[in-house]
Amino acid sequence: MFNLTETGLPYLLLQTFAIGLLGTLVGAIVAIPLSFLAATNLVPNWLAYLIRFVLMAIRTIPSFVYALLFIPVVGLGSSAGVMALGFESIGMIAKLFIEAIEDLDMGVIEAMDAAGATTFQKIRFGVLPQLLPDLYSILLYRLDMNLRDAAILGLVGAGGIGAPLSFAMSGYKWSAVDATPAAPRSERPPDAPCPAIRG
């Protein structure tokens, strides 16, 4: 369990972390441009509401379902987990980032415009300093959620520590389950049957 092979605990924990991190990055890369297209203070209302409807539809489907959809496309393993978490992250990251964009202090932009600033200067010195703290906060929050979901997605074969944990539990290997940090500690002796199914 604690060896350094692909079935060892260190490798599986690292893979779970990588799935969560890459899923967050994939979601952010897609969500940030969509957020600008869905902000009512930047684009026409009809376009903003159309993009928001798409994002709302994305948010309604849990990552577990996305994993089941991506496994036939990319196969079993961590790629399906990354795609599932990335797709689910799009909706949440975009929703929170839209709110940050709509709360921009436009007075700063207007003052820079009056001073003759170029578009690049307005984005660099007027928009980004206001948006980046909110973006970092949103991404850290989503990363926290994705790390938790990455462990669960392994139950359907999407990589990470979830599958070995599930196999150990179904095989009543409680000592192996107890050695997994993601699992609650058990007071039962090793290899004892689960009381709930003992009859």
mmCIF file with all atom_site columns, N, CA and C in Angstrom, residues 72-100:
data_model
loop_
_atom_site.group_PDB
_atom_site.id
_atom_site.type_symbol
_atom_site.label_atom_id
_atom_site.label_alt_id
_atom_site.label_comp_id
_atom_site.label_asym_id
_atom_site.label_entity_id
_atom_site.label_seq_id
_atom_site.pdbx_PDB_ins_code
_atom_site.Cartn_x
_atom_site.Cartn_y
_atom_site.Cartn_z
_atom_site.occupancy
_atom_site.B_iso_or_equiv
_atom_site.pdbx_formal_charge
_atom_site.auth_seq_id
_atom_site.auth_comp_id
_atom_site.auth_asym_id
_atom_site.auth_atom_id
_atom_site.pdbx_PDB_model_num
ATOM 1  N N  . PRO A 1 72  ? -16.546 6.759  -21.575 1.00 0.00 ? 72  PRO A N  1
ATOM 2  C CA . PRO A 1 72  ? -16.585 6.123  -22.904 1.00 0.00 ? 72  PRO A CA 1
ATOM 3  C C  . PRO A 1 72  ? -15.820 6.901  -23.974 1.00 0.00 ? 72  PRO A C  1
ATOM 4  N N  . VAL A 1 73  ? -15.620 8.203  -23.757 1.00 0.00 ? 73  VAL A N  1
ATOM 5  C CA . VAL A 1 73  ? -14.941 9.031  -24.758 1.00 0.00 ? 73  VAL A CA 1
ATOM 6  C C  . VAL A 1 73  ? -13.426 8.913  -24.641 1.00 0.00 ? 73  VAL A C  1
ATOM 7  N N  . VAL A 1 74  ? -12.886 9.085  -23.423 1.00 0.00 ? 74  VAL A N  1
ATOM 8  C CA . VAL A 1 74  ? -11.425 9.086  -23.240 1.00 0.00 ? 74  VAL A CA 1
ATOM 9  C C  . VAL A 1 74  ? -10.917 7.832  -22.541 1.00 0.00 ? 74  VAL A C  1
ATOM 10 N N  . GLY A 1 75  ? -11.809 6.960  -22.100 1.00 0.00 ? 75  GLY A N  1
ATOM 11 C CA . GLY A 1 75  ? -11.411 5.727  -21.441 1.00 0.00 ? 75  GLY A CA 1
ATOM 12 C C  . GLY A 1 75  ? -11.268 5.891  -19.943 1.00 0.00 ? 75  GLY A C  1
ATOM 13 N N  . LEU A 1 76  ? -11.056 4.756  -19.267 1.00 0.00 ? 76  LEU A N  1
ATOM 14 C CA . LEU A 1 76  ? -10.867 4.773  -17.823 1.00 0.00 ? 76  LEU A CA 1
ATOM 15 C C  . LEU A 1 76  ? -9.570  5.485  -17.466 1.00 0.00 ? 76  LEU A C  1
ATOM 16 N N  . GLY A 1 77  ? -9.542  6.123  -16.322 1.00 0.00 ? 77  GLY A N  1
ATOM 17 C CA . GLY A 1 77  ? -8.314  6.753  -15.865 1.00 0.00 ? 77  GLY A CA 1
ATOM 18 C C  . GLY A 1 77  ? -8.484  8.215  -15.532 1.00 0.00 ? 77  GLY A C  1
ATOM 19 N N  . SER A 1 78  ? -7.358  8.855  -15.288 1.00 0.00 ? 78  SER A N  1
ATOM 20 C CA . SER A 1 78  ? -7.381  10.224 -14.783 1.00 0.00 ? 78  SER A CA 1
ATOM 21 C C  . SER A 1 78  ? -7.865  11.249 -15.813 1.00 0.00 ? 78  SER A C  1
ATOM 22 N N  . SER A 1 79  ? -7.738  10.952 -17.107 1.00 0.00 ? 79  SER A N  1
ATOM 23 C CA . SER A 1 79  ? -8.197  11.905 -18.125 1.00 0.00 ? 79  SER A CA 1
ATOM 24 C C  . SER A 1 79  ? -9.694  12.165 -18.005 1.00 0.00 ? 79  SER A C  1
ATOM 25 N N  . ALA A 1 80  ? -10.453 11.113 -17.762 1.00 0.00 ? 80  ALA A N  1
ATOM 26 C CA . ALA A 1 80  ? -11.895 11.276 -17.590 1.00 0.00 ? 80  ALA A CA 1
ATOM 27 C C  . ALA A 1 80  ? -12.205 12.110 -16.351 1.00 0.00 ? 80  ALA A C  1
ATOM 28 N N  . GLY A 1 81  ? -11.425 11.919 -15.284 1.00 0.00 ? 81  GLY A N  1
ATOM 29 C CA . GLY A 1 81  ? -11.625 12.710 -14.074 1.00 0.00 ? 81  GLY A CA 1
ATOM 30 C C  . GLY A 1 81  ? -11.327 14.177 -14.297 1.00 0.00 ? 81  GLY A C  1
ATOM 31 N N  . VAL A 1 82  ? -10.248 14.470 -15.008 1.00 0.00 ? 82  VAL A N  1
ATOM 32 C CA . VAL A 1 82  ? -9.898  15.866 -15.294 1.00 0.00 ? 82  VAL A CA 1
ATOM 33 C C  . VAL A 1 82  ? -10.987 16.525 -16.128 1.00 0.00 ? 82  VAL A C  1
ATOM 34 N N  . MET A 1 83  ? -11.457 15.840 -17.157 1.00 0.00 ? 83  MET A N  1
ATOM 35 C CA . MET A 1 83  ? -12.495 16.410 -18.013 1.00 0.00 ? 83  MET A CA 1
ATOM 36 C C  . MET A 1 83  ? -13.796 16.628 -17.239 1.00 0.00 ? 83  MET A C  1
ATOM 37 N N  . ALA A 1 84  ? -14.162 15.669 -16.399 1.00 0.00 ? 84  ALA A N  1
ATOM 38 C CA . ALA A 1 84  ? -15.403 15.795 -15.624 1.00 0.00 ? 84  ALA A CA 1
ATOM 39 C C  . ALA A 1 84  ? -15.329 16.978 -14.662 1.00 0.00 ? 84  ALA A C  1
ATOM 40 N N  . LEU A 1 85  ? -14.228 17.087 -13.933 1.00 0.00 ? 85  LEU A N  1
ATOM 41 C CA . LEU A 1 85  ? -14.095 18.195 -12.983 1.00 0.00 ? 85  LEU A CA 1
ATOM 42 C C  . LEU A 1 85  ? -13.959 19.529 -13.707 1.00 0.00 ? 85  LEU A C  1
ATOM 43 N N  . GLY A 1 86  ? -13.251 19.522 -14.834 1.00 0.00 ? 86  GLY A N  1
ATOM 44 C CA . GLY A 1 86  ? -13.119 20.752 -15.601 1.00 0.00 ? 86  GLY A CA 1
ATOM 45 C C  . GLY A 1 86  ? -14.449 21.251 -16.112 1.00 0.00 ? 86  GLY A C  1
ATOM 46 N N  . PHE A 1 87  ? -15.250 20.330 -16.629 1.00 0.00 ? 87  PHE A N  1
ATOM 47 C CA . PHE A 1 87  ? -16.545 20.731 -17.174 1.00 0.00 ? 87  PHE A CA 1
ATOM 48 C C  . PHE A 1 87  ? -17.465 21.230 -16.075 1.00 0.00 ? 87  PHE A C  1
ATOM 49 N N  . GLU A 1 88  ? -17.454 20.553 -14.934 1.00 0.00 ? 88  GLU A N  1
ATOM 50 C CA . GLU A 1 88  ? -18.314 20.998 -13.831 1.00 0.00 ? 88  GLU A CA 1
ATOM 51 C C  . GLU A 1 88  ? -17.832 22.337 -13.261 1.00 0.00 ? 88  GLU A C  1
ATOM 52 N N  . SER A 1 89  ? -16.523 22.567 -13.273 1.00 0.00 ? 89  SER A N  1
ATOM 53 C CA . SER A 1 89  ? -15.973 23.810 -12.718 1.00 0.00 ? 89  SER A CA 1
ATOM 54 C C  . SER A 1 89  ? -16.350 25.029 -13.539 1.00 0.00 ? 89  SER A C  1
ATOM 55 N N  . ILE A 1 90  ? -16.600 24.836 -14.828 1.00 0.00 ? 90  ILE A N  1
ATOM 56 C CA . ILE A 1 90  ? -16.912 25.970 -15.703 1.00 0.00 ? 90  ILE A CA 1
ATOM 57 C C  . ILE A 1 90  ? -18.078 26.778 -15.147 1.00 0.00 ? 90  ILE A C  1
ATOM 58 N N  . GLY A 1 91  ? -19.155 26.087 -14.792 1.00 0.00 ? 91  GLY A N  1
ATOM 59 C CA . GLY A 1 91  ? -20.364 26.780 -14.350 1.00 0.00 ? 91  GLY A CA 1
ATOM 60 C C  . GLY A 1 91  ? -20.156 27.603 -13.098 1.00 0.00 ? 91  GLY A C  1
ATOM 61 N N  . MET A 1 92  ? -19.498 27.023 -12.101 1.00 0.00 ? 92  MET A N  1
ATOM 62 C CA . MET A 1 92  ? -19.330 27.736 -10.835 1.00 0.00 ? 92  MET A CA 1
ATOM 63 C C  . MET A 1 92  ? -18.329 28.879 -10.938 1.00 0.00 ? 92  MET A C  1
ATOM 64 N N  . ILE A 1 93  ? -17.175 28.614 -11.573 1.00 0.00 ? 93  ILE A N  1
ATOM 65 C CA . ILE A 1 93  ? -16.169 29.670 -11.708 1.00 0.00 ? 93  ILE A CA 1
ATOM 66 C C  . ILE A 1 93  ? -16.751 30.845 -12.488 1.00 0.00 ? 93  ILE A C  1
ATOM 67 N N  . ALA A 1 94  ? -17.445 30.550 -13.579 1.00 0.00 ? 94  ALA A N  1
ATOM 68 C CA . ALA A 1 94  ? -18.023 31.621 -14.396 1.00 0.00 ? 94  ALA A CA 1
ATOM 69 C C  . ALA A 1 94  ? -19.065 32.413 -13.612 1.00 0.00 ? 94  ALA A C  1
ATOM 70 N N  . LYS A 1 95  ? -19.910 31.738 -12.868 1.00 0.00 ? 95  LYS A N  1
ATOM 71 C CA . LYS A 1 95  ? -20.959 32.447 -12.120 1.00 0.00 ? 95  LYS A CA 1
ATOM 72 C C  . LYS A 1 95  ? -20.360 33.441 -11.133 1.00 0.00 ? 95  LYS A C  1
ATOM 73 N N  . LEU A 1 96  ? -19.362 32.994 -10.357 1.00 0.00 ? 96  LEU A N  1
ATOM 74 C CA . LEU A 1 96  ? -18.765 33.874 -9.367  1.00 0.00 ? 96  LEU A CA 1
ATOM 75 C C  . LEU A 1 96  ? -17.926 34.976 -10.012 1.00 0.00 ? 96  LEU A C  1
ATOM 76 N N  . PHE A 1 97  ? -17.275 34.658 -11.136 1.00 0.00 ? 97  PHE A N  1
ATOM 77 C CA . PHE A 1 97  ? -16.443 35.663 -11.804 1.00 0.00 ? 97  PHE A CA 1
ATOM 78 C C  . PHE A 1 97  ? -17.307 36.713 -12.504 1.00 0.00 ? 97  PHE A C  1
ATOM 79 N N  . ILE A 1 98  ? -18.475 36.309 -12.989 1.00 0.00 ? 98  ILE A N  1
ATOM 80 C CA . ILE A 1 98  ? -19.412 37.278 -13.588 1.00 0.00 ? 98  ILE A CA 1
ATOM 81 C C  . ILE A 1 98  ? -19.783 38.339 -12.562 1.00 0.00 ? 98  ILE A C  1
ATOM 82 N N  . GLU A 1 99  ? -20.059 37.900 -11.335 1.00 0.00 ? 99  GLU A N  1
ATOM 83 C CA . GLU A 1 99  ? -20.421 38.850 -10.284 1.00 0.00 ? 99  GLU A CA 1
ATOM 84 C C  . GLU A 1 99  ? -19.275 39.808 -9.993  1.00 0.00 ? 99  GLU A C  1
ATOM 85 N N  . ALA A 1 100 ? -18.035 39.293 -10.020 1.00 0.00 ? 100 ALA A N  1
ATOM 86 C CA . ALA A 1 100 ? -16.881 40.163 -9.799  1.00 0.00 ? 100 ALA A CA 1
ATOM 87 C C  . ALA A 1 100 ? -16.733 41.182 -10.925 1.00 0.00 ? 100 ALA A C  1
#
